[in-house]
Coordinates of C-alpha atoms and ligand atoms in Angstrom, one line a residue:
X1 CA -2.9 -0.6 9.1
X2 CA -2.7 -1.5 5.1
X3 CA -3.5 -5.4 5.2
X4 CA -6.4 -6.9 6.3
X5 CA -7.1 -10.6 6.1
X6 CA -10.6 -12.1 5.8
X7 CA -10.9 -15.7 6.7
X8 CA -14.0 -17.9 5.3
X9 CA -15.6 -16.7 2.3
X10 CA -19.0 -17.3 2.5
X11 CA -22.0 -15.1 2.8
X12 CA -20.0 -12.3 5.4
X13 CA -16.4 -12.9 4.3
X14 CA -17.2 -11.8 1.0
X15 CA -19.3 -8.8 1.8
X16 CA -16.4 -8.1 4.5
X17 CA -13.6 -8.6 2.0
X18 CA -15.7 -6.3 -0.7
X19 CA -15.7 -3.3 1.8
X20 CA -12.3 -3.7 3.0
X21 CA -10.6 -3.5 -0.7
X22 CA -13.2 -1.2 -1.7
X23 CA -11.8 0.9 1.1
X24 CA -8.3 1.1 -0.1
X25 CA -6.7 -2.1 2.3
X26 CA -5.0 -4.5 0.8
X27 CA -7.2 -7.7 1.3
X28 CA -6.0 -11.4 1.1
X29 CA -9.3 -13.7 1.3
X30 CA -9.0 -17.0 2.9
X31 CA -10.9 -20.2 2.4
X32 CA -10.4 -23.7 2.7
X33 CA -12.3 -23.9 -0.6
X34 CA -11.4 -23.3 -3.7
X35 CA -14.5 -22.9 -4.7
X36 CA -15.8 -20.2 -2.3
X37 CA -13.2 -18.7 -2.9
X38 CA -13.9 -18.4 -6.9
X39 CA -17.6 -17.5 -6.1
X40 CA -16.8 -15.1 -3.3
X41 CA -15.1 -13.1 -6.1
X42 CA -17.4 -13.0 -8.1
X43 CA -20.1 -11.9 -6.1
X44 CA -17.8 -9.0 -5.2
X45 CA -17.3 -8.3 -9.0
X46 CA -20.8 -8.3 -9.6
X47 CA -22.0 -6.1 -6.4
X48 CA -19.2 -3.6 -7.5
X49 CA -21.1 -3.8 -10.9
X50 CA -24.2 -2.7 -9.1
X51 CA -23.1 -0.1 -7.0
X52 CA -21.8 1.4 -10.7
X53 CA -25.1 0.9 -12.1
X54 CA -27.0 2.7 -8.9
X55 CA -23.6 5.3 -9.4
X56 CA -22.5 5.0 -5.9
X57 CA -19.4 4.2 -7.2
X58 CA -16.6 4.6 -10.3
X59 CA -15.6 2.0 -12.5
X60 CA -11.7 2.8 -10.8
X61 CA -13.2 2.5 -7.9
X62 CA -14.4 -1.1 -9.0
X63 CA -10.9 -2.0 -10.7
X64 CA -8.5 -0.7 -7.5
X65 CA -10.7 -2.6 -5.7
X66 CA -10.2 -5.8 -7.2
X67 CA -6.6 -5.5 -7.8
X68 CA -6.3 -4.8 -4.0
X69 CA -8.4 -8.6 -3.4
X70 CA -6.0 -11.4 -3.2
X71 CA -7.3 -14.9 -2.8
X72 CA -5.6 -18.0 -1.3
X73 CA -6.5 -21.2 0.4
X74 CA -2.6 -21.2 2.0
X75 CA -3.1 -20.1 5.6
X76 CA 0.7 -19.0 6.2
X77 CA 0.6 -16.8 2.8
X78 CA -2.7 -15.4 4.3
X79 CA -1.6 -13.6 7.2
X80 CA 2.3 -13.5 5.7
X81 CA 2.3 -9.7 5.4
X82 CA -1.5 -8.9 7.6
X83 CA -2.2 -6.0 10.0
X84 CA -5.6 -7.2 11.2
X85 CA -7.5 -10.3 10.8
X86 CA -11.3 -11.1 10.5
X87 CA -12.7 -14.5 11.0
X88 CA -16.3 -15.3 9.4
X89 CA -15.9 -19.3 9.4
X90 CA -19.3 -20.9 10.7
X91 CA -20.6 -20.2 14.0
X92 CA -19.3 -23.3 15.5
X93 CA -17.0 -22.6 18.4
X94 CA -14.7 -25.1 18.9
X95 CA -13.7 -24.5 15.0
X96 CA -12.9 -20.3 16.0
X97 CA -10.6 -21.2 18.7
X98 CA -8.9 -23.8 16.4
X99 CA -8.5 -21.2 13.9
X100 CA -7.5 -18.5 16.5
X101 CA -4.9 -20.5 17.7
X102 CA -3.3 -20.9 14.4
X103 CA -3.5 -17.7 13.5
X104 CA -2.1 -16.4 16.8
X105 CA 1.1 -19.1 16.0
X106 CA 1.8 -17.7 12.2
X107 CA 0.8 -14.0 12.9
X108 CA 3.4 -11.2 14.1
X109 CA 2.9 -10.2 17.4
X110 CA 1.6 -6.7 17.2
X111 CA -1.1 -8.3 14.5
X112 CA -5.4 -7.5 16.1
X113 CA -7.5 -11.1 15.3
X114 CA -11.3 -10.1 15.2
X115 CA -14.2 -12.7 14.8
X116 CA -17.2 -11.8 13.2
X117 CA -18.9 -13.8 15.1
X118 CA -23.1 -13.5 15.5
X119 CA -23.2 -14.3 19.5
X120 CA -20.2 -16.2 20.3
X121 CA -17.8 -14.5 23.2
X122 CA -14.7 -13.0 22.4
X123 CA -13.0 -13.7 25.6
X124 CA -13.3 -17.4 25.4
X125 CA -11.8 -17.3 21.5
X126 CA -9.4 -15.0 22.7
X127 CA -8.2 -17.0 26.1
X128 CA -6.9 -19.6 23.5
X129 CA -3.9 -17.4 22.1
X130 CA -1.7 -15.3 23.7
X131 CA -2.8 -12.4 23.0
X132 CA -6.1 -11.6 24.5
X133 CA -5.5 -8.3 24.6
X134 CA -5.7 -8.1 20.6
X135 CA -8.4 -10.3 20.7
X136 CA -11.6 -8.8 19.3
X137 CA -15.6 -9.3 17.9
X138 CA -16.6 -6.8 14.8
X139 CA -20.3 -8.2 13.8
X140 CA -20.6 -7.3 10.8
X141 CA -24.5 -6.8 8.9
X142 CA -25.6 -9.0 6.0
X143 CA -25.3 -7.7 2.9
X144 CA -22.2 -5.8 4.2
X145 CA -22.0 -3.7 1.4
X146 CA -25.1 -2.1 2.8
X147 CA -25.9 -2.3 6.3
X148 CA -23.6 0.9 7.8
X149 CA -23.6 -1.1 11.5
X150 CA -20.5 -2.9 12.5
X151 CA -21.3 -4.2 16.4
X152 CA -17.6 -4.1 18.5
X153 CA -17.6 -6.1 21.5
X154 CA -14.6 -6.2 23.6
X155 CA -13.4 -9.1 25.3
X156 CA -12.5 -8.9 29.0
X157 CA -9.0 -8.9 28.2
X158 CA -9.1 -6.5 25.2
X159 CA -7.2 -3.5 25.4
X160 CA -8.4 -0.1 24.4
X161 CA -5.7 0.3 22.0
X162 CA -7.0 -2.8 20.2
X163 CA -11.1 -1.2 20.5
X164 CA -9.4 2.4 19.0
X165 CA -7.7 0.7 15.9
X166 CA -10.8 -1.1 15.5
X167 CA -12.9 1.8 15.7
X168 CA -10.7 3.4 12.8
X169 CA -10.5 0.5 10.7
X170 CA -14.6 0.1 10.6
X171 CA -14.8 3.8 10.2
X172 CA -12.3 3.5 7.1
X173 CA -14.9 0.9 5.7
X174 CA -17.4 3.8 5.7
X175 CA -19.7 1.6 8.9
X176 CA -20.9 3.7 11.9
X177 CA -20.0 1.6 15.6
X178 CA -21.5 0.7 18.7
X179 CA -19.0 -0.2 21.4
X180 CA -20.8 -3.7 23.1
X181 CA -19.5 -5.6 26.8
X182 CA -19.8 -8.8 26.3
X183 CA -22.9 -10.9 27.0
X184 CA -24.8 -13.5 24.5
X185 CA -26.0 -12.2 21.8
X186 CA -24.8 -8.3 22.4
X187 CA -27.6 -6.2 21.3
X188 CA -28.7 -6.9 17.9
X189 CA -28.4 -11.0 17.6
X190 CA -30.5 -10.7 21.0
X191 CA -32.9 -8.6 19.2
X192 CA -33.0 -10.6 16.0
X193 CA -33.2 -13.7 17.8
X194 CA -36.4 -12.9 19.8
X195 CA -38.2 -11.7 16.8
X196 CA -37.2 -13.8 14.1
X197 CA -38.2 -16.7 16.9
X198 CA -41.5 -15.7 17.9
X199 CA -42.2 -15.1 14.2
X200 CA -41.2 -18.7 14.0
X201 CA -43.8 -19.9 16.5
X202 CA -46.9 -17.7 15.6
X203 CA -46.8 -19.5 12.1
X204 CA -46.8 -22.7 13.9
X205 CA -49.8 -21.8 15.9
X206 CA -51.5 -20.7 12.6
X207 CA -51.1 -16.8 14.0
X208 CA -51.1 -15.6 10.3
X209 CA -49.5 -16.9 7.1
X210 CA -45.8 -16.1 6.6
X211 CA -46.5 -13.2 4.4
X212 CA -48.5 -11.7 6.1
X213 CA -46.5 -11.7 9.6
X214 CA -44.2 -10.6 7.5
X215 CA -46.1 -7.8 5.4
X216 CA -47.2 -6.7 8.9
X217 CA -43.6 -6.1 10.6
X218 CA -42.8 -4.1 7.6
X219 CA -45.5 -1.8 7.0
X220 CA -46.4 -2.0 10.9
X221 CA -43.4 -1.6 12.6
X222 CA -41.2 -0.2 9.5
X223 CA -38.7 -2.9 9.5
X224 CA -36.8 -2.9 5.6
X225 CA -38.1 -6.7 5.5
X226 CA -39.9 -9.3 7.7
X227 CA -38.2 -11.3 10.3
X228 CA -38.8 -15.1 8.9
X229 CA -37.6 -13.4 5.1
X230 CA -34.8 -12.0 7.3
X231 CA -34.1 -15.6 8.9
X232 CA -33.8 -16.7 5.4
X233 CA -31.1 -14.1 4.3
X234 CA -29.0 -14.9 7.4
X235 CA -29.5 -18.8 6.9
X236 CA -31.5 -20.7 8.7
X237 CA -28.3 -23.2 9.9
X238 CA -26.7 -19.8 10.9
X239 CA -30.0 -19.0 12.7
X240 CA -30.4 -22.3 14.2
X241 CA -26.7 -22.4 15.5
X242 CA -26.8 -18.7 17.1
X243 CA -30.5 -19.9 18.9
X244 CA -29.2 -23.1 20.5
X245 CA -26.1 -21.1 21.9
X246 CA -28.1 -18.1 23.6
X247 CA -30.8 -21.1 24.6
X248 CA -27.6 -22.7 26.7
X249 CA -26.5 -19.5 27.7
X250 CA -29.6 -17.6 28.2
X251 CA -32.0 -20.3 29.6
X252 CA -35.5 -20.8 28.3
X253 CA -36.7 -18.2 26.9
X254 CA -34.3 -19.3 23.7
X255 CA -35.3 -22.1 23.3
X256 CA -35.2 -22.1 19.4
X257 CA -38.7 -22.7 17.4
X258 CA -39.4 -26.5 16.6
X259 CA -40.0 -25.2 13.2
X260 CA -36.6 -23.6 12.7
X261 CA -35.1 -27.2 13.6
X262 CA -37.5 -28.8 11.7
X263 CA -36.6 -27.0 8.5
X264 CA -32.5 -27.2 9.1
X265 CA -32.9 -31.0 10.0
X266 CA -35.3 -30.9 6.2
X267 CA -31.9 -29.1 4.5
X268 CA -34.3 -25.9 4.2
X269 CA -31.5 -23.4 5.2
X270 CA -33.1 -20.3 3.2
X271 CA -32.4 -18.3 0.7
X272 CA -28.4 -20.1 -0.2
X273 CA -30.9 -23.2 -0.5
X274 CA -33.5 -22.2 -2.4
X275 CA -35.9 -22.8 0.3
X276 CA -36.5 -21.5 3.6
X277 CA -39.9 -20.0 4.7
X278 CA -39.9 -19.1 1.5
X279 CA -38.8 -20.7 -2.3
X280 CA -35.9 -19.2 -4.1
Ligands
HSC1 C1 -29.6 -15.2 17.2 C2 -30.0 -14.7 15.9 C3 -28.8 -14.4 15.1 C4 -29.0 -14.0 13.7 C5 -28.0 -14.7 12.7 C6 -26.9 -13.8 12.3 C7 -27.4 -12.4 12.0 C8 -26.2 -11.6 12.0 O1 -25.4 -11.8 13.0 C9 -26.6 -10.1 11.9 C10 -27.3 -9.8 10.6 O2 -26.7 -9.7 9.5 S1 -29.0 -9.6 10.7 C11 -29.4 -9.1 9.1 C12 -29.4 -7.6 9.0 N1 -29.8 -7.2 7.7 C13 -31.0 -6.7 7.5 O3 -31.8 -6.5 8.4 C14 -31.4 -6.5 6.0 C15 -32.6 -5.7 5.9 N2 -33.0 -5.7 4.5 C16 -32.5 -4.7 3.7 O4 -31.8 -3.8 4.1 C17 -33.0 -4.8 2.3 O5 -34.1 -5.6 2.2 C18 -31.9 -5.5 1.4 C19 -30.6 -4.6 1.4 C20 -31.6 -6.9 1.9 C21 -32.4 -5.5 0.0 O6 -32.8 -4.2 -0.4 P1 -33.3 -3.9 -1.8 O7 -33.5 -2.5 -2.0 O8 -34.3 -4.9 -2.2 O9 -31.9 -4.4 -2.5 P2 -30.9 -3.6 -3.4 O10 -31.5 -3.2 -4.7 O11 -29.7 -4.5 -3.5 O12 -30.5 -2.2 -2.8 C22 -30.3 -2.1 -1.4 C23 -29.6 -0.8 -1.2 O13 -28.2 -1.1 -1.4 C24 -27.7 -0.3 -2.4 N3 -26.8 -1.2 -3.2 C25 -27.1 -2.3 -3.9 N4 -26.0 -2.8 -4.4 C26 -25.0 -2.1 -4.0 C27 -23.6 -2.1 -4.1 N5 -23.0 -3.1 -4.8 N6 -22.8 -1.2 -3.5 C28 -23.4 -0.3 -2.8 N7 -24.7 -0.2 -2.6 C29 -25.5 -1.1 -3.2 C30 -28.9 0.1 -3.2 O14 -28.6 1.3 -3.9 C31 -29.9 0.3 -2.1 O15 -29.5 1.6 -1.5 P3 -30.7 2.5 -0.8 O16 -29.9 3.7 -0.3 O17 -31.3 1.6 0.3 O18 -31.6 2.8 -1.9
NAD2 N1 -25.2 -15.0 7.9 C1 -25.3 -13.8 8.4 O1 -26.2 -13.0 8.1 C2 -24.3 -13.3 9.4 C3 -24.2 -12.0 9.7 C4 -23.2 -11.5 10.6 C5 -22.4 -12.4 11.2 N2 -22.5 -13.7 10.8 C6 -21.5 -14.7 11.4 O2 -20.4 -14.8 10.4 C7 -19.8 -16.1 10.5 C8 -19.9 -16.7 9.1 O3 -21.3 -16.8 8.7 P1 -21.6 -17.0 7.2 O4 -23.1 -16.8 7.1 O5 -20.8 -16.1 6.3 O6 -21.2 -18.5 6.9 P2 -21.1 -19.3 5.5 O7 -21.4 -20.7 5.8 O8 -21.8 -18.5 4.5 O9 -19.5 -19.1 5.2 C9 -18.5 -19.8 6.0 C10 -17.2 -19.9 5.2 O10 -16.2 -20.4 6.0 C11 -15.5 -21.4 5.2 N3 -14.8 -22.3 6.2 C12 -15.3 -23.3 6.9 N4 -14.3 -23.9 7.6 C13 -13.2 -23.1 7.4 C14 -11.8 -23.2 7.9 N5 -11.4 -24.1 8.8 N6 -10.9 -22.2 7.4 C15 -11.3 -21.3 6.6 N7 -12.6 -21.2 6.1 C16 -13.5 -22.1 6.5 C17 -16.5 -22.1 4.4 O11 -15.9 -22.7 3.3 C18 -17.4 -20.9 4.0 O12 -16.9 -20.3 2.8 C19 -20.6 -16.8 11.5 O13 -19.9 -16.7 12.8 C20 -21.9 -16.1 11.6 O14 -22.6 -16.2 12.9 C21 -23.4 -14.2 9.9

């Protein structure tokens, strides 16, 4: 296990791709854009420059880990020489599955695909390759570089060979696991997704300003920040996307807040917009 592949670079693949060369993996990062791709590094340059600055780490610790980054937007050079692959693409399903089944084409056989996805089910991305066994999700916690959590849920096919390596390749990144069976949501999206939602609704019913609902979680129930700044730090879309899936999966009770729509529809998406419950 020396070659991990991270595909999308946005706000998880980067932090996923910044822990994985930090840990001594060779990393090739994947985008469709360029772009992403050139900001994706250097946020990782610039959060390795922190964690010098709060000395939790060396500058050679910074410099192997940037020469152990690659970054391409060629698919088949992605996975050419990969052990294990991550998806963080957008939580849209139909656009996993597409990327699972290329990857399980162009990847050698003995090669473990894992999506980081928020709710989605590993067993349905996985029944469209041919090997469901490998198949795998490892939900990863934004900023990555922080949160020590990476959530593993097996798929119905997954093999417990495929849930061991996984185990070692999370504990490599220096994140503690839970082991998950598969339902919407697992545990912590669930979780998130009831708070941050009913957050959501008592500001529309003029329960409390946002501040102060979330001043209140925080100092009241100890939470590091309050669930509508949270929502904002996960993206709004992101949020939005992950609600409407556990509403169709879970009935009712997810229906997602009219506000949340309201602001995604608006182009507030949070904090990557500059505006989300709060201004940025
Ligand atoms: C259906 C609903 C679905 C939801 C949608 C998707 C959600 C998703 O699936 C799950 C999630 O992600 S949910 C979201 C889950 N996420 C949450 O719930 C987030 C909760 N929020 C937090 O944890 C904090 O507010 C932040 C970390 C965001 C900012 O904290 P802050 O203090 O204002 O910021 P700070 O100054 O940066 O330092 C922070 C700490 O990091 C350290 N550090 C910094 N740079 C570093 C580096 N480069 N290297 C190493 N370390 C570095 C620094 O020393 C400090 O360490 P300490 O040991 O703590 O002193
Ligand atoms: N946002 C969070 O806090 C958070 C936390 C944990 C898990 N997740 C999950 O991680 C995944 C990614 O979320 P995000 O917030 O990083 O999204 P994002 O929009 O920040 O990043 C998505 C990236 O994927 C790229 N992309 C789009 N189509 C692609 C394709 N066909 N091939 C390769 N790259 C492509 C985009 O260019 C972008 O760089 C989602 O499944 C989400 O539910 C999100």
């Amino acid at each position: 296990m020396k070659h991990i592949t991270v595909i999308g670079s946005g706000l998880m693949g980067t932090g996923i791709a910044h822990v994985s060369a930090q840990a001594g993996y060779q990393v090739t990062l994947y985008d469709i854009n360029e772009e992403q791709l050139q900001c994706a590094r250097q946020t990782i340059e610039k959060n390795l420059d922190k964690g010098i600055e709060i000395k939790k780490i060396s500058e050679e610790v910074k410099w192997r880990a940037l020469s152990n980054l690659h970054l391409t937007t060629d698919l088949s050079e992605a996975v050419q020489h990969t052990d294990f692959v991550i998806e963080a693409v957008p939580e849209i399903l139909e656009l996993k599955i597409d990327i699972f089944k290329k990857l399980d084409k162009l990847c050698r056989e003995s090669v473990i695909l894992a999506t980081n996805t928020s709710t989605m089910s590993p067993t349905e991305i996985g029944a469209a390759t041919n090997r469901p066994h490998r198949t795998i999700a490892m939900h990863f916690f934004n900023p990555v570089y922080k949160m020590k959590l990476v959530e593993i849920i097996k798929g119905l096919e997954t093999s417990d060979k495929t849930l061991e390596v996984t185990k070692q390749v999370a504990k490599k990144m220096g994140k503690e696991t839970v082991t998950v069976n598969e339902f919407p949501g697992f545990v912590t999206s669930r979780m998130n997704c009831v708070i941050g939602n009913e957050a959501m609704n008592m500001l529309s019913e003029g329960v409390a300003s946002a501040e102060d609902i979330d001043k209140a979680i925080k100092l009241g129930l100890n939470h590091p920040m309050g669930p509508l700044e949270l929502a904002d730090l996960v993206g709004l879309d992101t949020r939005l996307k992950n609600m409407k899936y556990l509403h169709k999966t879970l009935g009712e009770k997810y229906r997602p807040s009219p506000i949340l729509t309201k602001y995604v529809k608006a182009g507030r998406l949070g904090s990557k917009s500059g505006q989300g419950f709060y201004n940025y």
